[in-house]
XYZ file of C-alpha atoms in Angstrom:
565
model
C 49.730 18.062 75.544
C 50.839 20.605 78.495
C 48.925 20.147 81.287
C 48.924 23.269 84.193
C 47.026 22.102 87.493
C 46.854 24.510 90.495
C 46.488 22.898 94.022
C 47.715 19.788 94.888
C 46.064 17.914 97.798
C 43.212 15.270 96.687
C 42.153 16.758 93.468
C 44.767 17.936 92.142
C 47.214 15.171 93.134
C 44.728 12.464 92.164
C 44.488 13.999 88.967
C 47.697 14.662 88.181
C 48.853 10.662 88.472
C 45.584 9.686 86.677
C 46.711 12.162 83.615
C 49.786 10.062 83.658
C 48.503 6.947 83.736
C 46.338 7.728 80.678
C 49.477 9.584 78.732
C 52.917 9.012 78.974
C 53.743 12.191 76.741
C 52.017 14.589 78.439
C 53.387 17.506 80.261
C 52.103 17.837 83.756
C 52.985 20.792 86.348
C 51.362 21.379 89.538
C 51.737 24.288 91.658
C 51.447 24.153 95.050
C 51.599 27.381 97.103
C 52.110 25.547 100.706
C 54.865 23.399 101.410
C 53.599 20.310 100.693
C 52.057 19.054 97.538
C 50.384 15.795 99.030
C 49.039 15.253 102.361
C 46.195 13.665 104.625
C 44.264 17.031 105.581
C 42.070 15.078 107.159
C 44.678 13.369 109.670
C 45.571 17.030 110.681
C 44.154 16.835 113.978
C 45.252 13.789 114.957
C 49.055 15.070 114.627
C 48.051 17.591 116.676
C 47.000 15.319 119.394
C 49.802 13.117 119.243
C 47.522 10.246 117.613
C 49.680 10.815 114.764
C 53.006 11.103 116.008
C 55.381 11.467 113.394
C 54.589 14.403 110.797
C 56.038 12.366 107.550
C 53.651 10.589 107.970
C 50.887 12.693 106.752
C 52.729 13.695 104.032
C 51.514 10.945 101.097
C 53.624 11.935 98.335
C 56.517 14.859 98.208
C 57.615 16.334 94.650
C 60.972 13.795 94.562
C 58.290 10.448 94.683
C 55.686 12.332 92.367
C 58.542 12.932 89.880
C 60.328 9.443 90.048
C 57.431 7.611 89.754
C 55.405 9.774 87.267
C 57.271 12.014 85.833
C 55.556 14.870 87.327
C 56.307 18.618 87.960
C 55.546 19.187 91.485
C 56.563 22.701 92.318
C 55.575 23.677 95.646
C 55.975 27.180 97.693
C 54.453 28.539 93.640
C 51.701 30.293 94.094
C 49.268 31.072 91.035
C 48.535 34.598 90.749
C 46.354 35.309 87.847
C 44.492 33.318 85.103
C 44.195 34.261 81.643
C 42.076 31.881 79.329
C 42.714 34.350 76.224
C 46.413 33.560 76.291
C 46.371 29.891 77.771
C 48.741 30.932 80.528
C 48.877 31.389 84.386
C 51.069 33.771 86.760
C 52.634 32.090 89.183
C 54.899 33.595 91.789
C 57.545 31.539 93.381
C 57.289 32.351 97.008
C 61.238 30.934 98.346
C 62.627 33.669 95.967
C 60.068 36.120 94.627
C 60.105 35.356 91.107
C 57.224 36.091 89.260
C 56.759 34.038 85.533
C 54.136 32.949 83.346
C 53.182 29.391 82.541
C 51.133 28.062 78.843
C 48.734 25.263 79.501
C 46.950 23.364 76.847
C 44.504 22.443 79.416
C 44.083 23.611 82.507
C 42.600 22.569 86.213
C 41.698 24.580 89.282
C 41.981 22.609 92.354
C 42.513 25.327 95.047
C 39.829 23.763 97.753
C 38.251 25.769 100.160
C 39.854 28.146 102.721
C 38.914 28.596 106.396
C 36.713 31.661 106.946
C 38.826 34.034 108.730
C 36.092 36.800 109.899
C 36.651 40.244 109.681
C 36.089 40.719 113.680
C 38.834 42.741 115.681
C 41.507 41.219 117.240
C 42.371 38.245 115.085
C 45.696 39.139 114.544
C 47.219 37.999 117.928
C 49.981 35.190 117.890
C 47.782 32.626 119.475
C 44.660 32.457 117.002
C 44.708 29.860 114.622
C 43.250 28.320 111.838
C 43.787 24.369 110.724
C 43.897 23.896 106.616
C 47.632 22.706 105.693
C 50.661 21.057 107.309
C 52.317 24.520 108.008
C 49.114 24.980 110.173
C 49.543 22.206 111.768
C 53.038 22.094 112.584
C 52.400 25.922 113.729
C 49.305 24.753 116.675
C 51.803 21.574 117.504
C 54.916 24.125 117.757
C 52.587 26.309 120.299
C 51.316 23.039 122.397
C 54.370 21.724 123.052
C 56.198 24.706 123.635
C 53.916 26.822 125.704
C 51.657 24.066 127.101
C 48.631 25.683 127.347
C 46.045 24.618 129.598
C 42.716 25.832 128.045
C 41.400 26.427 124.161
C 38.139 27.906 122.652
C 37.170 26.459 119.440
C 35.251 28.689 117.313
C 32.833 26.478 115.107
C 31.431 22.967 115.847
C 31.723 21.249 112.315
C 34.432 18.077 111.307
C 37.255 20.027 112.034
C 36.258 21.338 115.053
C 34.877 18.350 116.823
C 37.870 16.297 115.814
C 40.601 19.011 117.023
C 38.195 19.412 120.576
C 38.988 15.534 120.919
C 42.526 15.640 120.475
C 43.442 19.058 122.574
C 41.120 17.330 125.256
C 43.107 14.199 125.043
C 46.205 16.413 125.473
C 44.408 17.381 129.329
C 43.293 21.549 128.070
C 40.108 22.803 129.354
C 38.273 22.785 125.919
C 34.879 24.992 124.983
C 33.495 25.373 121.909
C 31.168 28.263 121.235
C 29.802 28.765 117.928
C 26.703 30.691 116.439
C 24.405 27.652 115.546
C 22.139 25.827 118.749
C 24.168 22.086 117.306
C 26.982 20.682 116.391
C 27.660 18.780 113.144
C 25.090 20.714 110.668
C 24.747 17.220 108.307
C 22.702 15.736 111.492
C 19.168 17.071 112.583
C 19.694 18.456 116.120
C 17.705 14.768 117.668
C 20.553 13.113 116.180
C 23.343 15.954 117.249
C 21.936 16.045 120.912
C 23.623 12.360 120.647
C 26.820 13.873 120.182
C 26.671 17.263 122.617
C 26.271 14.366 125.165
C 29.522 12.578 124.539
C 31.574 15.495 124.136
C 30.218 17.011 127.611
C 30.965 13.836 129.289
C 34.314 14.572 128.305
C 34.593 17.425 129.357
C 34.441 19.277 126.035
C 31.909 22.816 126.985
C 29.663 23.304 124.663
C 28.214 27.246 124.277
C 26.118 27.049 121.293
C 23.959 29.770 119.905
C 26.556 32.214 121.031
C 27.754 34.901 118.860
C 31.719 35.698 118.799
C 32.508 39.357 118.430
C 36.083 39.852 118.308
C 39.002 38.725 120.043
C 41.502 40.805 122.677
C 44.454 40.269 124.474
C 43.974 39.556 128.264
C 45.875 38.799 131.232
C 46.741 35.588 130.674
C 45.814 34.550 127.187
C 43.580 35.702 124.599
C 40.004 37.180 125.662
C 36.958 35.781 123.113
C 34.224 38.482 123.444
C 30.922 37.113 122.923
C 27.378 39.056 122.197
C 25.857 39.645 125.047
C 27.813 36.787 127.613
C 30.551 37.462 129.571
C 34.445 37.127 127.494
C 36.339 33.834 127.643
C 39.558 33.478 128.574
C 42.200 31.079 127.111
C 45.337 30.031 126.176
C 45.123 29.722 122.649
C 42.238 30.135 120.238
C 41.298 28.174 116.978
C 38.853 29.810 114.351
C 36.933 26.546 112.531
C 34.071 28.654 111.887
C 33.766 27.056 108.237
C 35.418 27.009 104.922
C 34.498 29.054 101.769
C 35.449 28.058 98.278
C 38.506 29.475 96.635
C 37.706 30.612 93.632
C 39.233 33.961 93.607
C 41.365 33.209 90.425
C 38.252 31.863 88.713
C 36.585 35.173 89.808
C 39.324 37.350 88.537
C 39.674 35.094 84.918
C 35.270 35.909 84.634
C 34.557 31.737 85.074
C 31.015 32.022 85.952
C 30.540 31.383 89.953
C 27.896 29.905 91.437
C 26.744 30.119 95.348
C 29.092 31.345 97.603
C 31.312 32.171 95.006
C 32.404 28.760 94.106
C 32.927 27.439 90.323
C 30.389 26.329 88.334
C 31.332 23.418 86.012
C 29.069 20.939 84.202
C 29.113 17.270 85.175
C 32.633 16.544 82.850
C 34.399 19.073 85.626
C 34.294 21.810 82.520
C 34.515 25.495 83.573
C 32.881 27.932 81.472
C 35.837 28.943 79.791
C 37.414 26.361 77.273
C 40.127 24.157 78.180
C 39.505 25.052 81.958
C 38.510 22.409 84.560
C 38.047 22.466 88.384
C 37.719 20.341 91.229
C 37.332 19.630 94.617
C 36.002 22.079 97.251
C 36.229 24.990 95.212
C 33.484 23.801 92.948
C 29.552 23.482 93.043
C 28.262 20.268 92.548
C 24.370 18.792 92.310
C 23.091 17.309 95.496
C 22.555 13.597 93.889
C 19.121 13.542 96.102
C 18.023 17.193 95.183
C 18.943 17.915 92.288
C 20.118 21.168 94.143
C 23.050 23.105 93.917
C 25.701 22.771 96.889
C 28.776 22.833 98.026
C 30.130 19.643 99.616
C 33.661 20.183 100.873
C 34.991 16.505 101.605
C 37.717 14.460 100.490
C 35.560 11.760 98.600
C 34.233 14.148 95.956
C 37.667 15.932 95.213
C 39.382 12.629 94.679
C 36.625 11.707 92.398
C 36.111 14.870 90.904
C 39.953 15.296 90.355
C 39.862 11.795 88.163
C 37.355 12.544 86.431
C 38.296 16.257 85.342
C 41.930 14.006 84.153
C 39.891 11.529 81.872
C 37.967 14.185 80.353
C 41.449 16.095 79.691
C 42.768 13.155 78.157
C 39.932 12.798 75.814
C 37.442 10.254 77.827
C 33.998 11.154 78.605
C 33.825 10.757 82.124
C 30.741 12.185 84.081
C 29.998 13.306 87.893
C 26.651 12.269 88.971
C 26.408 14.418 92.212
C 27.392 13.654 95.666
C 25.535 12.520 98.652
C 27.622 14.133 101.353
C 28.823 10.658 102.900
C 30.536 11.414 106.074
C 31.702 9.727 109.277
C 33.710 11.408 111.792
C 35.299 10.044 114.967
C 34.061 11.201 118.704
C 36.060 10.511 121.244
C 34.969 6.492 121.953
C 31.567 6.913 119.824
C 31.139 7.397 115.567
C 28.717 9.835 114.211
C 27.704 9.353 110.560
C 25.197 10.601 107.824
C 24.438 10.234 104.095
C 21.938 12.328 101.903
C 20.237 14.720 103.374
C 18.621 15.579 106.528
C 15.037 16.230 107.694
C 15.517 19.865 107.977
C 16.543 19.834 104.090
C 13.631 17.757 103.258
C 11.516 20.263 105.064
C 13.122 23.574 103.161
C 13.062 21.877 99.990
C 9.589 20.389 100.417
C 9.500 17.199 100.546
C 6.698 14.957 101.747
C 8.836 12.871 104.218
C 9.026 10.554 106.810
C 11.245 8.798 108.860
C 11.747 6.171 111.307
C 14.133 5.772 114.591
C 15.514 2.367 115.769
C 18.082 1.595 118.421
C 19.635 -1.924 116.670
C 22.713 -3.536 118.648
C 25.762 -3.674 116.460
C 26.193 -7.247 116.661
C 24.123 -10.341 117.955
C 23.273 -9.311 121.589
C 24.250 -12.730 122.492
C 27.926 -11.949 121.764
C 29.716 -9.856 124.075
C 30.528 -6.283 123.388
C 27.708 -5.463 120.980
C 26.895 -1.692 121.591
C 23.794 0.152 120.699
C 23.414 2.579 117.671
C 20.897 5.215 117.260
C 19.377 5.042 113.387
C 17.718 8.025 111.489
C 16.175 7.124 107.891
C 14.110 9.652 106.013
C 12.265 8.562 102.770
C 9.449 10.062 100.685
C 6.079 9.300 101.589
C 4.652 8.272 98.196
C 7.544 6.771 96.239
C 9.557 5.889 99.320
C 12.752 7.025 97.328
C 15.209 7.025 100.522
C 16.679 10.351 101.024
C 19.067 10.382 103.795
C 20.508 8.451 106.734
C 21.787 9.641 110.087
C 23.439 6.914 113.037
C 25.207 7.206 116.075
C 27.056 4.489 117.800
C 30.062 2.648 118.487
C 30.766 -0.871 116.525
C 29.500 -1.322 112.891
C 28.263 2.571 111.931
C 30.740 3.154 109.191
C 29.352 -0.472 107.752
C 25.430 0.661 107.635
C 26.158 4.408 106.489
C 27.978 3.066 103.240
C 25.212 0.373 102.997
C 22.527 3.140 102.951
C 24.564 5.354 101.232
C 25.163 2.454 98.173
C 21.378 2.051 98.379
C 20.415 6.085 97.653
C 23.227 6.015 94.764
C 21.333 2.869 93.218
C 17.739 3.882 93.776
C 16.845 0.962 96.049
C 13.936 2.155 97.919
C 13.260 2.686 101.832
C 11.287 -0.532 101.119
C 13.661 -2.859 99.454
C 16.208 -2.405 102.467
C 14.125 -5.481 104.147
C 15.390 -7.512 100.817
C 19.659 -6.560 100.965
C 21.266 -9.917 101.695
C 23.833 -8.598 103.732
C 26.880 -10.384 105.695
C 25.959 -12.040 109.030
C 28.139 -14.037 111.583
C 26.884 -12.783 115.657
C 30.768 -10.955 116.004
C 29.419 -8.603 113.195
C 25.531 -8.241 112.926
C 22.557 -9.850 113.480
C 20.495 -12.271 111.493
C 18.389 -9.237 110.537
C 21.186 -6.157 109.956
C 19.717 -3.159 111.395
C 19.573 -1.953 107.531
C 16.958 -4.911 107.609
C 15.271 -3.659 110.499
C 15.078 -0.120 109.308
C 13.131 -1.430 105.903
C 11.074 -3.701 108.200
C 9.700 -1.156 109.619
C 9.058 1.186 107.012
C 6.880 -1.903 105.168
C 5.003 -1.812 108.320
C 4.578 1.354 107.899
C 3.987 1.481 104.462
C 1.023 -1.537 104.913
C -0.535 0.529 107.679
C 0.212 -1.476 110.364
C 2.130 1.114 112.352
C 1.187 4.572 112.980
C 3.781 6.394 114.839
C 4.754 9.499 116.730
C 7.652 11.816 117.540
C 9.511 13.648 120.194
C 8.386 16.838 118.438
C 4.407 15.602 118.832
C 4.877 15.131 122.824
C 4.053 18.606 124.219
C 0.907 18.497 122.144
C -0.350 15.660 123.696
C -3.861 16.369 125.428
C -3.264 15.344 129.625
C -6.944 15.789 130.002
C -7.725 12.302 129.911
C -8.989 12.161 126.265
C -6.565 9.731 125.176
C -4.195 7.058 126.860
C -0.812 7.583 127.453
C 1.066 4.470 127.986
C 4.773 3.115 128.904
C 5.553 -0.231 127.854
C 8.151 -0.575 130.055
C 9.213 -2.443 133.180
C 8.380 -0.900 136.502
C 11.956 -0.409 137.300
C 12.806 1.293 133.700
C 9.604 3.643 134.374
C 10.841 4.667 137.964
C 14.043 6.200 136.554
C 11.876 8.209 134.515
C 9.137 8.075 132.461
C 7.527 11.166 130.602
C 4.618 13.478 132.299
C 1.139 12.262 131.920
C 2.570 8.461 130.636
C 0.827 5.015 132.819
C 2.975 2.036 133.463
C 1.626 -1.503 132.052
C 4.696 -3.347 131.222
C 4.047 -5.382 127.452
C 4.416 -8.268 128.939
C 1.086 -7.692 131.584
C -0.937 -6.005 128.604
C -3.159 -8.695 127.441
C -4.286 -9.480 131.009
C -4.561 -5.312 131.447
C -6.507 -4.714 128.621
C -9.376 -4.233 130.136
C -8.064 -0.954 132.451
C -7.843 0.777 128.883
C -10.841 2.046 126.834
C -11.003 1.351 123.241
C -12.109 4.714 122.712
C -9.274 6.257 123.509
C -6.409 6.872 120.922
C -3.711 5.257 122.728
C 0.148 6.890 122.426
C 2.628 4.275 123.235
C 6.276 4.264 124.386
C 9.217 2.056 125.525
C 12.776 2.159 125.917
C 13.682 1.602 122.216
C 10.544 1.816 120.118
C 10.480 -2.381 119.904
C 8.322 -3.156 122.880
C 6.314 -0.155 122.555
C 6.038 -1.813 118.669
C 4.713 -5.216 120.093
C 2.286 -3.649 122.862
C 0.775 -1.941 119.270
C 0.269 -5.045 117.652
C -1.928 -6.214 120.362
C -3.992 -3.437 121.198
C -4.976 -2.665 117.537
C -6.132 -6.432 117.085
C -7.874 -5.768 119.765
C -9.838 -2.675 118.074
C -7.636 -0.123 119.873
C -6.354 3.444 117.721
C -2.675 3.487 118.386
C 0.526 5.475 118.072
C 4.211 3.868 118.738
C 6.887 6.622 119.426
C 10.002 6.465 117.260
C 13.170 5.903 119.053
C 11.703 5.166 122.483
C 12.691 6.629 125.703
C 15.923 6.436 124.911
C 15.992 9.118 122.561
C 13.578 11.172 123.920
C 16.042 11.293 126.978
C 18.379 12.144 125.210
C 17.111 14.889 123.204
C 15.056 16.700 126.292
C 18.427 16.415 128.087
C 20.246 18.372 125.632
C 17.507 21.000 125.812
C 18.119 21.381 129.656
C 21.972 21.087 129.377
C 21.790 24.042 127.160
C 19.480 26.032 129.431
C 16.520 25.757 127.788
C 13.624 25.068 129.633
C 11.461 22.634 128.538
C 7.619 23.335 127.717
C 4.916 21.878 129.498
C 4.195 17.955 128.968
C 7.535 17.071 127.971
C 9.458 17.112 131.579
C 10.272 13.328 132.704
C 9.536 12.458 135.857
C 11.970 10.351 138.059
């Protein structure tokens, strides 16, 4: 058996050495069109920054190791022209010399990832625009840095790759801004969550221009001139484009495989094309949302590794099968983590779900152990079945440990309930007694057996301030002076049962603290007490937080939710 796989990289790589484990006899050939067959794309920016300071290093595997190890073809600088499933062969052009030849393939994989999305906008051919999607690219922004040392950089885009190369130019001392089309960064997060992250990157010193609209690009005095709709140019030393990436399927296209959205592949879930004997892999392709059902196009390193094994044991005769993916990220901000798994409430809202969700603010450790840190938690579920659907947290410590323990739970089917039940790992340097996973199914049971009723940041302008129902902070008197929401009375928790009589259990009473906990316990005892309550999700805290992010961006806030300090 001949095996032909285009792109190296995760899926392609990964499959290649599973093909050989599985046969010895087998043919395999790769061709690479960049430089380098195997590398850590996702270490890119951290070269870039110096994190990563010696470039072999992100190179995993070169074609000398593939082939003394496996036995493997690796030819890079070959780049596939044309695919022709009536013959069984590819074109391939060899770009060191210009030779142009034909290669037969029993069977056959695409794994040609995604490409960055270089918009057609004048001006992006000048020297010092940039994209970041192979070593060459790399090597290319390091070259500039170190030989030019520029002092500022606009990023356009706000996703992975542009967060993560913000941070490391940053580090590096350039005046960074981003500017980018959409209001947040990080579209897996719901913009509560993202506001999170806009904060830490402005405390750094990262400028954030969001809902701007780049229109082109010029050459100016001193650097390169960004032109934005309707806002005055920027002006910097060097620009990077990481507007997005779009599946490369054009040899798919130009072979008639049947595409799905935004012109990726469509295979079925053995990594099968539509054309015999043709699989694909990776970014390129369109896989099922494991929570949806939906199609979509998840362009991470996970699902190509798996996706590239899986294509190889179906080549080699198995019956392997790709159940969908859940979008598991975690990415690295400055000091703090941001992470998410299934989807997020703005999906659930599009695709119609009946949701809910709950906040917490758990420490990462046992608070009596020095250097636990806070983390901000986001769990949606479905109202009726309480099928979890997706996780967000922010933090420091621990929020790569509860994102893979939520994101194990969606892949099993464990419900938003049976999180109180997960007998997870506990010593006070790592978690608590009661994990914040714990916590998070604690409270939805509480929901879930009525005994909390809760409210959101969203539900705060709507509040009446007319005196029909009470608005109460749960705080201490110091907390509340540094700023407590319009219309919201001070009775600290602890003073509320001898206070209960300045309240009127006629009144719906809306309830908040610093972290949704004490706000939680002041609940408790006014509805034994007969009182209607409400307990806002993700206390002050968040609230701050969010409403902050609002200002920071220029937006003025409406009526009822201003805090007062």
């Amino acid at each position: 058996m001949k095996v032909v796989i285009i792109g190296g990289v995760a899926g392609g790589a990964t499959a290649a050495a599973r093909i050989r484990r599985l046969d010895e006899k087998a043919e395999i050939i790769v061709f690479e069109k960049s430089g380098y067959v195997s590398y850590a794309n996702c270490g890119l920016p951290y070269y870039i920054g110096g994190v990563i300071q010696n470039k072999e290093e992100l190179t995993l595997q070169t074609p000398e190791s593939f082939w003394k190890r496996f036995q493997i073809t690796m030819k890079v600088r070959h780049e596939a022209t044309g695919i022709f499933p009536e013959r069984k062969t590819v074109a391939v052009k060899n770009l060191n010399t210009g030779e142009s030849f034909e290669e037969v393939y029993d069977k056959l994989l695409i794994s040609t990832g995604a490409k960055p999305v270089w918009p057609k906008l004048p001006g992006t051919d000048l020297d010092n625009l940039f994209t970041l999607r192979t070593v060459e690219d790399t090597l290319k922004i390091r070259e500039f840095v170190e030989k030019n040392q520029p002092k500022s950089a606009v990023l356009a885009g706000g996703g992975y790759i542009g967060l993560e190369l913000a941070e490391n130019l940053r580090e590096l001392g350039l005046d960074v801004t981003i500017v980018q089309r959409p209001k947040q960064l990080m579209n897996p997060l719901d913009g509560d969550m993202a506001a999170f992250v806009h904060a830490k990157m402005r405390s750094r010193g990262v400028k954030l221009m969001l809902g701007h609209t780049v229109e082109g690009f010029e050459k100016g005095e001193k650097g390169t001139r960004v032109l934005l709709k309707d806002e005055q140019p920027l002006e910097a030393d060097m620009v990077i484009l990481a507007i997005g990436v779009a599946p490369d399927s054009h040899l798919a296209k130009e072979a008639g495989l049947e595409l799905g959205i935004k012109g990726s592949i469509v295979v079925n879930d053995r990594m099968e094309t539509s054309a015999p004997d043709i699989f694909a892999a990776g970014d390129a392709v369109e896989v099922r949302h494991y929570i949806t059902g939906e199609k979509a196009l998840i362009s991470l390193a996970g699902p190509a590794n798996k996706q590239g094994r899986i294509a190889a044991d179906n080549i080699c005769g198995g019956d392997s099968r790709y159940p969908g993916s859940l979008g598991s990220s975690v990415i690295k901000v400055f000091d703090m983590t941001a992470a998410s798994a299934g989807i997020n409430e703005r999906t659930a809202k599009q695709t119609g779900i009946d949701y809910d969700k709950v906040y917490l603010s758990p420490a990462s450790h046992a608070s009596y152990y020095p250097g636990g840190k806070v983390m901000t938690m986001k769990v949606i579920f479905e109202k009726k079945t309480y099928k979890l659907l997706g996780a967000q947290i922010i933090g420091y410590d621990g929020v790569d440990k509860r994102i893979d323990v939520l994101a194990t739970a969606m892949y099993a089917g464990i419900t938003a309930l049976q999180l109180k039940e997960l007998d997870l790992s506990y010593a006070p340097p790592y978690s608590s007694a009661k994990d914040p996973v714990n916590m998070a199914g604690f409270m939805i049971e509480n929901i879930a057996e009525g005994r909390l009723k809760q409210f959101f940041t969203e539900d705060v302008e709507n509040l009446p301030r007319d005196g029909s129902v009470i608005l109460l902070d749960a705080r201490t008197p110091g907390e509340y002076a540094r700023g407590h929401i319009e219309g919201f009375i001070n009775i600290p928790v602890d003073e509320l049962r001898d206070r209960i009589s300045e309240l009127d259990k006629n009144k719906t009473v809306y309830i908040i603290c610093q972290s949704g906990l004490r706000s939680y316990i002041a609940y408790r005892i006014l509805v034994q007490e007969g009182f209607d309550c409400r307990n806002f999700s993700g206390g002050f805290r968040l609230y701050e937080t969010v409403t902050g992010d609002r200002m920071a961006a220029g937006e003025a806030l409406p009526c009822g939710m201003e805090i007062n300090r």
